[in-house]
CSV table of C-alpha atoms and ligand atoms in Angstrom, one decimal:
chain,number,residue,atom,x,y,z
A,12,MET,CA,13.3,12.4,-5.5
A,13,SER,CA,10.5,13.7,-3.3
A,14,ALA,CA,7.8,11.4,-1.9
A,15,ALA,CA,5.2,13.2,-4.1
A,16,GLU,CA,7.1,12.3,-7.3
A,17,VAL,CA,7.1,8.5,-6.5
A,18,TYR,CA,3.5,8.3,-5.4
A,19,SER,CA,1.7,5.3,-6.7
A,20,PRO,CA,-2.0,4.8,-5.6
A,21,GLY,CA,-2.4,1.5,-3.7
A,22,LEU,CA,1.4,1.2,-3.9
A,23,GLU,CA,1.0,-0.4,-7.3
A,24,GLY,CA,4.3,-1.4,-8.8
A,25,VAL,CA,6.2,-0.1,-5.8
A,26,ILE,CA,9.1,-2.3,-4.5
A,27,ALA,CA,8.5,-2.0,-0.8
A,28,GLY,CA,11.2,-4.3,0.5
A,29,GLU,CA,13.3,-7.3,-0.2
A,30,THR,CA,12.4,-11.0,0.2
A,31,ALA,CA,14.1,-14.4,-0.4
A,32,ILE,CA,10.8,-16.2,0.2
A,33,SER,CA,9.0,-16.0,-3.1
A,34,THR,CA,8.7,-14.1,-6.3
A,35,VAL,CA,5.9,-13.6,-8.8
A,36,THR,CA,8.4,-12.4,-11.5
A,37,GLY,CA,8.7,-15.0,-14.2
A,38,GLY,CA,6.1,-17.3,-12.6
A,39,LEU,CA,5.3,-17.8,-9.0
A,40,ARG,CA,8.2,-19.5,-7.1
A,41,TYR,CA,8.6,-20.3,-3.4
A,42,ARG,CA,12.3,-20.2,-2.5
A,43,GLY,CA,13.2,-20.8,-6.2
A,44,TYR,CA,10.8,-23.7,-6.8
A,45,PRO,CA,8.0,-23.2,-9.4
A,46,VAL,CA,4.8,-23.5,-7.5
A,47,PRO,CA,3.1,-25.9,-10.0
A,48,GLU,CA,6.0,-28.3,-9.4
A,49,LEU,CA,5.6,-28.0,-5.7
A,50,ALA,CA,1.9,-28.7,-6.0
A,51,GLU,CA,2.6,-31.8,-8.1
A,52,ASN,CA,5.7,-33.2,-6.4
A,53,ALA,CA,5.5,-32.1,-2.8
A,54,THR,CA,2.9,-31.9,0.0
A,55,TYR,CA,1.7,-28.8,1.8
A,56,ASP,CA,3.6,-30.0,4.9
A,57,GLU,CA,6.9,-30.0,2.9
A,58,VAL,CA,6.0,-26.6,1.4
A,59,ALA,CA,5.3,-25.1,4.9
A,60,TYR,CA,8.7,-26.5,6.0
A,61,LEU,CA,10.3,-25.0,2.9
A,62,LEU,CA,8.8,-21.5,3.6
A,63,LEU,CA,9.8,-21.5,7.3
A,64,HIS,CA,13.2,-23.2,7.1
A,65,GLY,CA,14.4,-22.2,3.6
A,66,GLU,CA,14.9,-25.7,2.1
A,67,LEU,CA,12.7,-28.7,1.3
A,68,PRO,CA,13.0,-31.2,4.1
A,69,THR,CA,14.6,-34.6,3.9
A,70,SER,CA,12.3,-37.5,5.0
A,71,LYS,CA,13.8,-37.4,8.5
A,72,LEU,CA,13.4,-33.6,8.8
A,73,LEU,CA,9.8,-33.8,7.6
A,74,ALA,CA,9.0,-36.6,10.1
A,75,SER,CA,10.3,-34.5,13.0
A,76,PHE,CA,8.5,-31.3,11.6
A,77,ARG,CA,5.2,-33.3,11.4
A,78,ASP,CA,5.8,-34.7,14.9
A,79,ARG,CA,6.2,-31.2,16.3
A,80,LEU,CA,3.0,-30.0,14.5
A,81,ALA,CA,1.1,-33.1,15.8
A,82,ARG,CA,2.2,-32.4,19.3
A,83,ALA,CA,1.2,-28.7,19.1
A,84,ARG,CA,-2.4,-29.5,17.8
A,85,GLU,CA,-4.2,-28.4,20.9
A,86,LEU,CA,-5.9,-25.3,22.2
A,87,PRO,CA,-5.9,-23.7,25.7
A,88,SER,CA,-9.3,-24.7,27.2
A,89,CYS,CA,-10.3,-21.1,27.8
A,90,LEU,CA,-10.2,-20.6,24.0
A,91,VAL,CA,-12.8,-23.4,23.6
A,92,THR,CA,-14.8,-21.7,26.4
A,93,LEU,CA,-14.6,-18.4,24.5
A,94,PHE,CA,-15.8,-20.1,21.3
A,95,LYS,CA,-18.8,-21.4,23.2
A,96,ALA,CA,-19.6,-18.0,24.5
A,97,LEU,CA,-19.5,-16.2,21.1
A,98,PRO,CA,-22.7,-15.8,19.2
A,99,SER,CA,-22.9,-18.7,16.7
A,100,SER,CA,-23.4,-16.0,14.0
A,101,THR,CA,-19.9,-14.5,14.5
A,102,SER,CA,-17.9,-14.6,11.3
A,103,PRO,CA,-15.3,-17.4,11.5
A,104,MET,CA,-12.6,-14.9,10.3
A,105,ASP,CA,-13.4,-12.6,13.2
A,106,VAL,CA,-13.3,-15.6,15.5
A,107,LEU,CA,-9.9,-16.6,14.1
A,108,ARG,CA,-8.5,-13.1,14.5
A,109,SER,CA,-9.5,-13.3,18.2
A,110,ALA,CA,-8.2,-16.8,18.5
A,111,VAL,CA,-4.7,-15.9,17.3
A,112,SER,CA,-4.7,-13.0,19.8
A,113,VAL,CA,-5.7,-15.4,22.7
A,114,LEU,CA,-3.2,-18.0,21.6
A,115,ALA,CA,-0.5,-15.4,22.1
A,116,HIS,CA,-1.2,-15.2,25.8
A,117,PHE,CA,-0.5,-18.9,26.2
A,118,ASP,CA,2.7,-19.0,24.0
A,119,PRO,CA,5.7,-19.5,26.3
A,120,GLU,CA,7.9,-17.5,23.8
A,121,VAL,CA,5.4,-14.8,22.9
A,122,ALA,CA,7.8,-11.8,23.6
A,123,ASP,CA,11.0,-13.5,22.3
A,124,ASN,CA,11.8,-12.2,18.8
A,125,SER,CA,14.8,-14.3,18.3
A,126,HIS,CA,14.9,-16.3,15.0
A,127,GLU,CA,14.6,-19.6,16.9
A,128,ALA,CA,11.7,-18.5,19.1
A,129,ASN,CA,9.9,-17.1,16.1
A,130,LEU,CA,10.3,-20.5,14.3
A,131,HIS,CA,8.9,-22.3,17.4
A,132,LYS,CA,5.9,-19.9,17.5
A,133,ALA,CA,5.3,-20.1,13.8
A,134,GLU,CA,5.2,-23.9,14.0
A,135,ARG,CA,2.8,-23.8,17.0
A,136,LEU,CA,0.5,-21.4,15.2
A,137,GLN,CA,0.6,-23.6,12.0
A,138,ALA,CA,-0.6,-26.5,14.2
A,139,GLN,CA,-3.1,-24.5,16.3
A,140,ILE,CA,-4.9,-22.5,13.6
A,141,PRO,CA,-6.6,-25.5,11.9
A,142,VAL,CA,-7.7,-26.8,15.3
A,143,ALA,CA,-9.2,-23.5,16.1
A,144,VAL,CA,-11.0,-23.2,12.7
A,145,ALA,CA,-12.6,-26.6,13.1
A,146,ALA,CA,-13.4,-26.3,16.8
A,147,PHE,CA,-15.4,-23.1,16.3
A,148,TYR,CA,-17.1,-24.5,13.2
A,149,ARG,CA,-18.2,-27.6,15.0
A,150,LEU,CA,-19.4,-25.7,18.1
A,151,SER,CA,-21.4,-23.2,16.0
A,152,HIS,CA,-23.1,-26.3,14.5
A,153,GLY,CA,-23.9,-27.8,17.9
A,154,GLN,CA,-21.2,-30.4,17.6
A,155,GLN,CA,-18.3,-31.1,19.9
A,156,PRO,CA,-14.7,-30.6,18.5
A,157,VAL,CA,-13.0,-33.8,17.7
A,158,ALA,CA,-9.6,-34.8,19.1
A,159,PRO,CA,-6.8,-34.1,16.7
A,160,ARG,CA,-5.1,-37.2,15.1
A,161,PRO,CA,-1.3,-37.1,15.2
A,162,ASP,CA,-0.9,-39.3,12.1
A,163,LEU,CA,-2.5,-36.9,9.6
A,164,SER,CA,-0.9,-34.3,7.4
A,165,GLN,CA,-2.0,-30.6,7.8
A,166,ALA,CA,-4.5,-30.9,5.0
A,167,ALA,CA,-5.9,-34.3,6.0
A,168,SER,CA,-6.1,-33.1,9.6
A,169,LEU,CA,-8.0,-30.0,8.9
A,170,LEU,CA,-10.6,-32.0,6.9
A,171,TYR,CA,-10.8,-34.5,9.7
A,172,LEU,CA,-11.2,-31.9,12.4
A,173,ILE,CA,-14.0,-30.2,10.5
A,174,ARG,CA,-15.9,-33.4,9.5
A,175,GLY,CA,-15.0,-35.9,12.3
A,176,VAL,CA,-14.3,-38.5,9.6
A,177,GLU,CA,-11.2,-39.1,7.4
A,178,ALA,CA,-11.4,-37.7,3.9
A,179,ASP,CA,-10.7,-40.0,0.9
A,180,PRO,CA,-7.3,-39.7,-0.9
A,181,LEU,CA,-8.6,-37.7,-3.9
A,182,GLN,CA,-10.1,-35.0,-1.6
A,183,VAL,CA,-7.0,-34.9,0.5
A,184,LYS,CA,-4.7,-34.4,-2.5
A,185,ALA,CA,-7.0,-31.7,-4.0
A,186,PHE,CA,-7.2,-29.9,-0.6
A,187,ASP,CA,-3.4,-30.3,0.0
A,188,VAL,CA,-2.7,-28.7,-3.5
A,189,SER,CA,-5.1,-25.8,-2.7
A,190,MET,CA,-3.2,-25.2,0.6
A,191,THR,CA,0.2,-25.3,-1.3
A,192,LEU,CA,-1.1,-22.7,-3.8
A,193,TYR,CA,-2.5,-20.5,-0.9
A,194,ALA,CA,0.7,-20.9,1.2
A,195,GLU,CA,2.6,-17.8,0.1
A,196,HIS,CA,2.4,-14.9,-2.3
A,197,GLU,CA,5.1,-12.3,-1.9
A,198,PHE,CA,4.0,-8.8,-0.7
A,199,ASN,CA,0.2,-9.2,-0.9
A,200,ALA,CA,-1.9,-7.0,1.4
A,201,SER,CA,-2.1,-9.4,4.4
A,202,THR,CA,1.6,-10.3,4.3
A,203,PHE,CA,2.6,-6.6,4.0
A,204,ALA,CA,0.3,-5.8,6.9
A,205,ALA,CA,2.1,-8.4,9.0
A,206,ARG,CA,5.5,-7.1,8.0
A,207,VAL,CA,4.5,-3.5,8.9
A,208,VAL,CA,3.3,-4.6,12.3
A,209,VAL,CA,6.5,-6.5,13.2
A,210,SER,CA,8.8,-3.9,11.7
A,211,THR,CA,8.0,-1.9,14.9
A,212,GLU,CA,9.6,-4.8,16.8
A,213,SER,CA,6.2,-6.1,17.8
A,214,ASP,CA,5.7,-9.9,17.9
A,215,LEU,CA,4.8,-12.7,15.5
A,216,HIS,CA,1.3,-13.2,16.9
A,217,SER,CA,0.5,-9.5,16.5
A,218,GLY,CA,1.7,-9.7,12.9
A,219,VAL,CA,-0.6,-12.7,12.2
A,220,VAL,CA,-3.6,-11.0,13.9
A,221,ALA,CA,-3.2,-8.0,11.5
A,222,ALA,CA,-2.8,-10.4,8.6
A,223,VAL,CA,-6.0,-12.3,9.4
A,224,GLY,CA,-7.8,-8.9,9.5
A,225,ALA,CA,-6.4,-7.9,6.1
A,226,LEU,CA,-7.1,-11.3,4.5
A,227,LYS,CA,-10.8,-11.1,5.5
A,228,GLY,CA,-11.6,-8.3,3.0
A,229,ARG,CA,-13.4,-9.3,-0.2
A,230,LEU,CA,-10.7,-7.8,-2.4
A,231,HIS,CA,-8.2,-10.3,-0.8
A,232,GLY,CA,-9.0,-13.7,0.8
A,233,GLY,CA,-12.7,-13.0,1.2
A,234,ALA,CA,-13.0,-13.3,-2.5
A,235,ASN,CA,-13.1,-17.2,-2.3
A,236,GLU,CA,-16.3,-17.0,-0.2
A,237,LYS,CA,-18.0,-14.9,-2.9
A,238,VAL,CA,-17.4,-17.3,-5.8
A,239,MET,CA,-20.4,-19.6,-5.1
A,240,ASP,CA,-22.6,-16.5,-4.7
A,241,ILE,CA,-21.6,-15.5,-8.2
A,242,LEU,CA,-22.2,-18.9,-9.6
A,243,ARG,CA,-25.6,-19.3,-7.8
A,244,GLN,CA,-26.7,-15.8,-9.0
A,245,ALA,CA,-25.6,-16.8,-12.5
A,246,GLY,CA,-28.0,-19.8,-12.0
A,247,GLY,CA,-26.5,-22.3,-14.4
A,248,PRO,CA,-25.0,-22.5,-17.9
A,249,GLU,CA,-28.2,-21.5,-19.6
A,250,THR,CA,-28.6,-18.2,-17.7
A,251,ALA,CA,-24.9,-17.4,-17.0
A,252,GLU,CA,-24.3,-15.1,-20.0
A,253,LYS,CA,-27.4,-13.0,-19.4
A,254,TRP,CA,-26.6,-12.7,-15.7
A,255,LEU,CA,-23.0,-11.6,-16.5
A,256,ARG,CA,-24.1,-9.0,-19.0
A,257,ASP,CA,-26.5,-7.6,-16.5
A,258,ALA,CA,-23.7,-7.6,-13.9
A,259,PHE,CA,-21.5,-5.6,-16.3
A,260,ALA,CA,-24.4,-3.1,-16.7
A,261,ARG,CA,-24.6,-2.8,-12.9
A,262,LYS,CA,-20.8,-2.3,-12.8
A,263,GLU,CA,-20.4,-5.2,-10.4
A,264,ARG,CA,-17.0,-6.8,-9.6
A,265,ILE,CA,-16.8,-10.4,-10.4
A,266,MET,CA,-15.0,-12.0,-7.4
A,267,GLY,CA,-12.3,-14.5,-8.3
A,268,PHE,CA,-11.2,-12.5,-11.4
A,269,GLY,CA,-8.5,-9.9,-11.9
A,270,HIS,CA,-5.3,-9.4,-9.9
A,271,ARG,CA,-3.1,-6.5,-9.0
A,272,VAL,CA,0.1,-8.1,-10.3
A,273,TYR,CA,-1.0,-10.9,-12.7
A,274,LYS,CA,-2.4,-9.2,-15.8
A,275,THR,CA,-1.9,-12.2,-18.1
A,276,GLY,CA,-3.2,-14.9,-15.8
A,277,ASP,CA,-2.6,-16.6,-12.4
A,278,VAL,CA,-0.8,-19.9,-12.9
A,279,ARG,CA,-2.3,-21.1,-9.6
A,280,ALA,CA,-5.8,-20.9,-11.0
A,281,GLY,CA,-4.8,-23.2,-13.9
A,282,VAL,CA,-3.4,-25.8,-11.5
A,283,LEU,CA,-6.4,-25.8,-9.1
A,284,ARG,CA,-9.0,-25.7,-11.9
A,285,GLU,CA,-8.2,-29.4,-12.8
A,286,TYR,CA,-8.8,-30.5,-9.2
A,287,ALA,CA,-12.0,-28.5,-9.0
A,288,ARG,CA,-13.2,-30.1,-12.2
A,289,GLN,CA,-12.2,-33.6,-11.0
A,290,LEU,CA,-14.0,-33.2,-7.7
A,291,ALA,CA,-17.1,-31.8,-9.4
A,292,GLU,CA,-17.2,-34.8,-11.7
A,293,VAL,CA,-16.9,-37.2,-8.8
A,294,THR,CA,-19.6,-35.4,-6.8
A,295,GLY,CA,-21.9,-34.8,-9.7
A,296,GLN,CA,-21.7,-31.0,-9.6
A,297,MET,CA,-20.6,-30.2,-13.2
A,298,LYS,CA,-23.3,-27.6,-13.5
A,299,TRP,CA,-21.1,-25.1,-11.6
A,300,GLU,CA,-18.0,-26.0,-13.8
A,301,SER,CA,-20.0,-25.4,-17.0
A,302,THR,CA,-21.3,-22.1,-15.5
A,303,ALA,CA,-17.8,-21.1,-14.5
A,304,ALA,CA,-16.5,-21.8,-18.0
A,305,ILE,CA,-19.0,-19.5,-19.6
A,306,ILE,CA,-18.2,-16.7,-17.2
A,307,GLU,CA,-14.5,-17.2,-17.7
A,308,LYS,CA,-14.8,-17.0,-21.5
A,309,ILE,CA,-16.9,-13.8,-21.6
A,310,LEU,CA,-14.8,-12.0,-19.0
A,311,GLU,CA,-11.6,-12.8,-20.9
A,312,GLN,CA,-13.0,-11.8,-24.3
A,313,GLU,CA,-14.8,-8.7,-23.2
A,314,LYS,CA,-12.9,-7.4,-20.2
A,315,ASN,CA,-9.5,-9.0,-20.5
A,316,LEU,CA,-10.0,-10.3,-17.0
A,317,LEU,CA,-8.6,-13.7,-16.0
A,318,PRO,CA,-9.4,-16.0,-13.0
A,319,ASN,CA,-7.3,-15.8,-9.9
A,320,LEU,CA,-6.8,-18.7,-7.5
A,321,ASP,CA,-10.0,-17.9,-5.6
A,322,TRP,CA,-12.1,-18.8,-8.6
A,323,PRO,CA,-11.3,-22.5,-8.7
A,324,ALA,CA,-10.8,-22.7,-4.9
A,325,GLY,CA,-14.3,-21.6,-4.1
A,326,ARG,CA,-15.7,-24.3,-6.5
A,327,LEU,CA,-13.3,-27.0,-5.2
A,328,TYR,CA,-14.3,-26.4,-1.6
A,329,HIS,CA,-18.0,-26.4,-2.6
A,330,ALA,CA,-17.6,-29.6,-4.5
A,331,MET,CA,-16.0,-31.1,-1.4
A,332,GLY,CA,-19.1,-30.2,0.6
A,333,LEU,CA,-17.4,-27.6,2.7
A,334,GLU,CA,-19.5,-24.7,3.9
A,335,VAL,CA,-18.7,-21.2,2.5
A,336,PRO,CA,-17.7,-19.5,5.8
A,337,LEU,CA,-14.8,-22.0,6.1
A,338,TYR,CA,-13.2,-20.9,2.8
A,339,THR,CA,-11.2,-17.9,4.0
A,340,PRO,CA,-10.2,-19.6,7.3
A,341,ILE,CA,-8.8,-22.5,5.2
A,342,PHE,CA,-6.8,-19.8,3.3
A,343,VAL,CA,-5.5,-18.7,6.7
A,344,ALA,CA,-4.6,-22.2,7.7
A,345,ALA,CA,-2.4,-22.4,4.5
A,346,ARG,CA,-1.1,-18.8,4.4
A,347,VAL,CA,0.1,-18.7,8.0
A,348,ALA,CA,3.2,-20.4,6.7
A,349,GLY,CA,4.0,-17.6,4.3
A,350,TRP,CA,3.0,-14.9,6.8
A,351,SER,CA,5.3,-16.4,9.5
A,352,ALA,CA,8.2,-16.8,7.0
A,353,HIS,CA,7.8,-13.0,6.1
A,354,ILE,CA,7.6,-12.0,9.8
A,355,ILE,CA,10.7,-13.9,10.6
A,356,GLU,CA,12.6,-12.5,7.6
A,357,GLN,CA,11.4,-8.9,8.5
A,358,LEU,CA,12.6,-9.3,12.0
A,359,ASP,CA,15.9,-10.9,11.0
A,360,HIS,CA,16.7,-7.8,8.8
A,361,ASN,CA,14.5,-5.2,10.3
A,362,ARG,CA,14.0,-1.7,9.3
A,363,LEU,CA,10.9,0.2,10.5
A,364,ILE,CA,8.3,0.4,7.6
A,365,ARG,CA,7.2,4.0,7.7
A,366,PRO,CA,6.4,5.5,4.3
A,367,ARG,CA,5.3,9.0,3.5
A,368,ALA,CA,1.9,10.3,2.4
A,369,ARG,CA,1.0,13.0,-0.2
A,370,TYR,CA,-0.9,15.6,1.7
A,371,THR,CA,-4.3,16.7,0.3
A,372,GLY,CA,-5.6,18.7,3.3
A,373,PRO,CA,-6.1,22.4,3.8
A,374,GLU,CA,-3.2,24.9,3.5
A,375,VAL,CA,-1.6,26.1,6.7
A,376,ARG,CA,-4.1,28.1,8.8
A,377,THR,CA,-4.3,29.9,12.2
A,378,VAL,CA,-6.0,28.4,15.2
A,379,LYS,CA,-8.7,30.8,16.4
A,380,PRO,CA,-9.6,30.5,20.1
A,381,ILE,CA,-13.0,28.8,20.5
A,382,GLU,CA,-14.7,32.1,21.5
A,383,GLU,CA,-13.9,33.5,18.1
A,384,ARG,CA,-15.1,30.5,16.2
A,385,GLY,CA,-18.8,31.4,16.6
B,25,COA,C1,-7.8,-8.0,-7.1
B,25,COA,C2,-8.2,-6.6,-7.5
B,25,COA,C3,-8.6,-5.8,-6.3
B,25,COA,C4,-7.0,-6.0,-8.2
B,25,COA,O1,-7.4,-4.9,-8.8
B,25,COA,P1,-6.5,-3.5,-9.0
B,25,COA,O2,-5.2,-3.9,-9.6
B,25,COA,O3,-6.6,-2.7,-7.8
B,25,COA,O4,-7.3,-2.9,-10.2
B,25,COA,P2,-8.6,-2.0,-10.1
B,25,COA,O5,-9.5,-2.4,-8.9
B,25,COA,O6,-8.1,-0.6,-10.1
B,25,COA,O7,-9.3,-2.4,-11.4
B,25,COA,C5,-8.9,-2.0,-12.7
B,25,COA,C6,-10.1,-2.0,-13.6
B,25,COA,O8,-10.5,-3.4,-13.8
B,25,COA,C7,-11.8,-3.6,-13.3
B,25,COA,N1,-11.8,-4.9,-12.6
B,25,COA,C8,-10.8,-5.4,-11.9
B,25,COA,N2,-11.2,-6.6,-11.4
B,25,COA,C9,-12.5,-6.8,-11.7
B,25,COA,C10,-13.4,-7.8,-11.5
B,25,COA,N3,-13.1,-8.8,-10.7
B,25,COA,N4,-14.6,-7.7,-12.0
B,25,COA,C11,-15.0,-6.6,-12.7
B,25,COA,N5,-14.1,-5.6,-13.0
B,25,COA,C12,-12.9,-5.7,-12.5
B,25,COA,C13,-12.1,-2.5,-12.4
B,25,COA,O9,-13.5,-2.2,-12.3
B,25,COA,C14,-11.4,-1.4,-13.1
B,25,COA,O10,-12.1,-0.9,-14.2
B,25,COA,P3,-12.2,0.7,-14.5
B,25,COA,O11,-10.8,1.0,-14.8
B,25,COA,O12,-13.1,0.7,-15.7
B,25,COA,O13,-12.7,1.3,-13.3
B,25,COA,C15,-9.4,-6.6,-8.5
B,25,COA,O14,-9.1,-7.3,-9.7
B,25,COA,C16,-10.7,-7.2,-7.9
B,25,COA,O15,-11.4,-6.5,-7.2
B,25,COA,N6,-10.9,-8.6,-8.1
B,25,COA,C17,-12.0,-9.2,-7.5
B,25,COA,C18,-11.7,-9.7,-6.1
B,25,COA,C19,-10.7,-10.8,-6.1
B,25,COA,O16,-10.9,-11.8,-6.8
B,25,COA,N7,-9.7,-10.7,-5.2
B,25,COA,C20,-8.8,-11.8,-5.0
B,25,COA,C21,-7.5,-11.4,-5.6
B,25,COA,S1,-6.3,-12.7,-5.6
């Protein structure tokens, strides 16, 4: 079959490789475990271990994993100097992309692509990324970064590093669940970008830099930052329907809805919705939940569009008092586990990813010397 015959715009429906890490077929599962069960019965730290190492950890293995992460929660001082030098208006996703690139220069195994070295690097990045997200956030708000605490889980630690105070257990649980749901998602655009990069036998950090760049876009991770814009524009439950119908007329995309693969709903959105609602109740922000419910109902009835994970995530983070520019970096702090697992899998069974394109340019023509081109 020729390349032209199998062309599918946006690679929709194309099987572009094999993976044992997760599947979306028959409900999202990480290494065989249904994700709602992981969200309920395991923590993000256990899920990150599962993605990287292939099995859920025993208590002993989890303790040593958490200990390794705690010890790696530090940044080279020049990275903090760089953060201070950047304009405070720099987008946190751009900062994070640069941060991963700088971290590569200080990683002792940066150029070692062995399975073991890649696991070490993945764990270090897992530990360092939340520290970098929070350090830049605090510096850009005129606050000093806080020293990491070794006793906290990845989720509790990120909240602590951002705020400088420990979060209450309900917030930690909701945030931890959101990180589990964001941790991995098969051949999504950022993961595929990472796999393409390392398929050239480049390194793990380069793959993650590419993935951060891909995640930033509003059709991918950037969507969670647009959710509160949508809700604020909708104004509240009384004005939501009119706003939405006007948005339809303007042919606007409603961020947080629709999905390339899930056409009958994203199970992750259902799981996180309960936590978004719970936190909104506790913090007295039910207005946005009621507005969201109206938008959901009309989009389903009239456009057959269902919410994806970003829809409740944006609301949950808002209810927790987190600022919008942190939302996609939080996604990175969670997804780095999935990206790293895919990078390691790609390098363990590597074949260069190099597809073909359908040519749409001019027919063959003759080069005229410049004097004859007028
Ligand atoms: C995720 C997304 C890019 C997947 O879309 P896709 O498979 O490439 O489908 P398309 O972009 O081709 O959309 C198909 C149709 O549905 C419409 N559509 C899809 N998502 C829509 C949305 N969120 N709001 C309004 N219309 C939407 C498109 O306008 C298009 O309509 P048309 O055929 O009349 O032109 C798309 O649903 C989207 O842009 N969603 C909003 C961003 C978002 O939430 N991203 C996070 C994904 S987890």
